Coordinates of C-alpha atoms in Angstrom, one line a residue:
M434 CA 0.1 -0.3 0.3
S435 CA 1.4 3.7 -0.3
Q436 CA 2.5 6.2 1.7
E437 CA 0.3 8.6 0.1
I438 CA -3.1 5.9 0.6
E439 CA -1.5 4.8 4.7
S440 CA -1.6 9.0 5.8
A441 CA -5.1 9.5 4.0
S442 CA -7.0 10.5 6.8
S443 CA -10.2 9.6 5.7
P444 CA -11.0 7.7 2.7
E445 CA -12.0 10.4 0.2
E446 CA -8.3 11.8 0.5
A447 CA -7.4 8.3 -0.2
K448 CA -9.4 7.9 -3.7
K449 CA -7.0 11.4 -4.9
P450 CA -3.5 11.6 -5.3
S451 CA -2.1 14.1 -6.0
T452 CA 0.0 12.4 -8.5
F453 CA -3.4 12.5 -10.1
R454 CA -3.7 15.8 -11.2
F455 CA -6.9 15.6 -13.6
V456 CA -9.0 14.1 -10.2
D457 CA -9.9 17.9 -9.9
Y458 CA -10.8 20.1 -12.4
R459 CA -13.7 21.0 -13.0
V460 CA -14.0 19.7 -16.0
Y461 CA -12.9 16.0 -15.7
Q462 CA -15.8 15.8 -12.6
D463 CA -18.2 17.6 -15.3
S464 CA -18.0 15.1 -17.8
K465 CA -17.9 12.7 -15.7
R466 CA -21.5 14.2 -14.8
W467 CA -22.8 13.9 -17.7
F468 CA -21.2 10.7 -18.4
Q469 CA -23.3 9.2 -15.7
E470 CA -25.8 11.0 -16.9
V471 CA -25.9 9.0 -20.1
L472 CA -25.9 5.9 -18.9
S473 CA -29.2 6.1 -17.2
L474 CA -30.3 6.3 -20.9
K475 CA -29.1 3.1 -21.2
G476 CA -32.7 1.6 -21.0
L477 CA -34.1 4.1 -23.8
L478 CA -30.9 3.6 -25.9
E479 CA -30.6 -0.8 -25.9
S480 CA -33.4 -1.2 -29.1
T481 CA -30.2 1.3 -31.2
P482 CA -26.7 -0.7 -30.5
E483 CA -25.2 1.3 -32.1
L484 CA -26.3 4.5 -31.1
W485 CA -26.1 3.1 -27.9
N486 CA -22.3 2.1 -28.7
Q487 CA -21.5 5.5 -29.8
L488 CA -22.3 7.3 -27.5
K489 CA -21.4 5.7 -24.8
A490 CA -17.7 5.6 -26.2
N491 CA -17.8 9.0 -27.5
V492 CA -18.6 10.7 -24.2
M493 CA -16.1 7.8 -22.1
S494 CA -13.9 9.7 -25.6
V495 CA -14.2 12.4 -23.7
V496 CA -13.1 11.6 -20.0
M497 CA -10.2 9.5 -21.0
N498 CA -8.9 12.7 -23.6
I499 CA -9.3 14.9 -20.3
T500 CA -6.9 12.3 -17.7
S501 CA -5.1 11.6 -21.5
S502 CA -3.8 16.0 -21.0
S503 CA -2.7 15.8 -18.0
T504 CA -0.1 13.9 -18.1
K505 CA 1.2 16.0 -21.5
L506 CA 3.1 19.5 -21.7
P507 CA 1.1 22.1 -22.6
L508 CA 0.7 22.0 -26.6
E509 CA 0.2 18.3 -27.0
A510 CA -1.9 18.6 -23.6
R511 CA -4.4 20.9 -26.5
R512 CA -4.5 18.6 -28.3
Y513 CA -6.8 16.2 -25.5
L514 CA -8.7 18.9 -25.2
G515 CA -9.5 19.1 -29.1
F516 CA -10.2 14.9 -29.4
S517 CA -11.7 15.4 -25.7
I518 CA -13.8 18.9 -27.8
T519 CA -15.0 16.8 -31.2
S520 CA -15.8 13.6 -29.0
A521 CA -18.7 15.7 -27.0
N522 CA -20.1 17.6 -30.5
K523 CA -20.1 13.7 -31.5
A524 CA -21.9 12.4 -28.3
V525 CA -24.2 15.0 -29.1
A526 CA -24.7 14.3 -32.6
C527 CA -25.6 10.3 -31.2
L528 CA -28.9 12.4 -29.0
D529 CA -29.7 14.0 -31.6
M530 CA -30.3 11.0 -33.3
A531 CA -31.6 9.3 -30.9
C532 CA -34.3 12.3 -30.6
D533 CA -34.7 12.2 -34.2
L534 CA -35.9 8.5 -33.8
K535 CA -37.8 9.6 -31.0
I536 CA -36.6 7.4 -27.9
L537 CA -35.2 11.5 -26.1
T538 CA -37.9 14.3 -26.5
P539 CA -36.7 17.2 -27.2
E540 CA -36.3 18.3 -23.5
E541 CA -33.7 15.8 -22.3
F542 CA -31.9 16.1 -25.4
Q543 CA -32.1 20.3 -24.3
T544 CA -30.6 19.0 -21.1
L545 CA -28.0 16.6 -22.2
S546 CA -26.3 18.6 -25.2
H547 CA -26.7 22.2 -22.8
G548 CA -24.5 20.1 -20.4
F549 CA -21.9 18.9 -22.6
Q550 CA -22.0 22.5 -23.9
G551 CA -20.6 23.6 -20.6
V552 CA -18.0 21.1 -20.8
I553 CA -17.1 22.3 -23.7
I554 CA -16.8 26.1 -23.0
Q555 CA -14.3 24.6 -19.8
L556 CA -12.6 22.2 -22.4
K557 CA -11.9 25.3 -25.0
G558 CA -11.2 28.2 -21.6
F559 CA -8.6 25.5 -21.0
I560 CA -6.6 24.7 -23.9
K561 CA -6.6 28.7 -24.4
A562 CA -5.2 29.0 -20.8
L563 CA -3.2 26.4 -22.5
G564 CA -1.9 28.5 -25.3
V565 CA -1.4 31.6 -23.0
H566 CA 1.0 29.8 -21.0
I567 CA 3.1 28.3 -24.1
K568 CA 3.9 32.0 -26.0
A569 CA 4.9 33.1 -22.4
R570 CA 7.3 30.2 -21.3
A571 CA 8.4 31.5 -25.6
E572 CA 9.3 34.8 -24.9
S573 CA 10.7 33.5 -21.2
E574 CA 13.0 31.3 -23.4
K575 CA 13.9 33.9 -26.6
S576 CA 14.5 36.5 -23.8
S577 CA 17.7 34.2 -21.6
V578 CA 18.8 33.8 -24.9
L579 CA 22.3 36.0 -24.6
P580 CA 22.5 37.8 -27.8
A581 CA 25.7 37.3 -29.8

């Protein structure tokens, strides 16, 4: 057992080792919540297995790419967060098709797509912040080079 888990004062602390930065990201928490919402649709979408499988895979991809981004340098992290945006858009397309097939009501579609819109907004903000970090670092490195 790791020292982090042994020294934790509560089960919640034991679940969140400091090496897993993504656990504290709001966008990660929100995307997990929307993944759980999508899982609750299983009974409705089982009649269309292709659509159900695509929806599950894309929502899981949102979460997993956020996770992957946390271990990357800023430039590569931006790519993974972009993959999350693409997957969120694909998930909303699946929900839209489910609405067209009368599997979801327009209200259910609106609620779910609004949730994914919030995740996409957060991801875009995260990407922008990483871009600022990259630019600042490049300028810092440029100014630290001495002229010949």
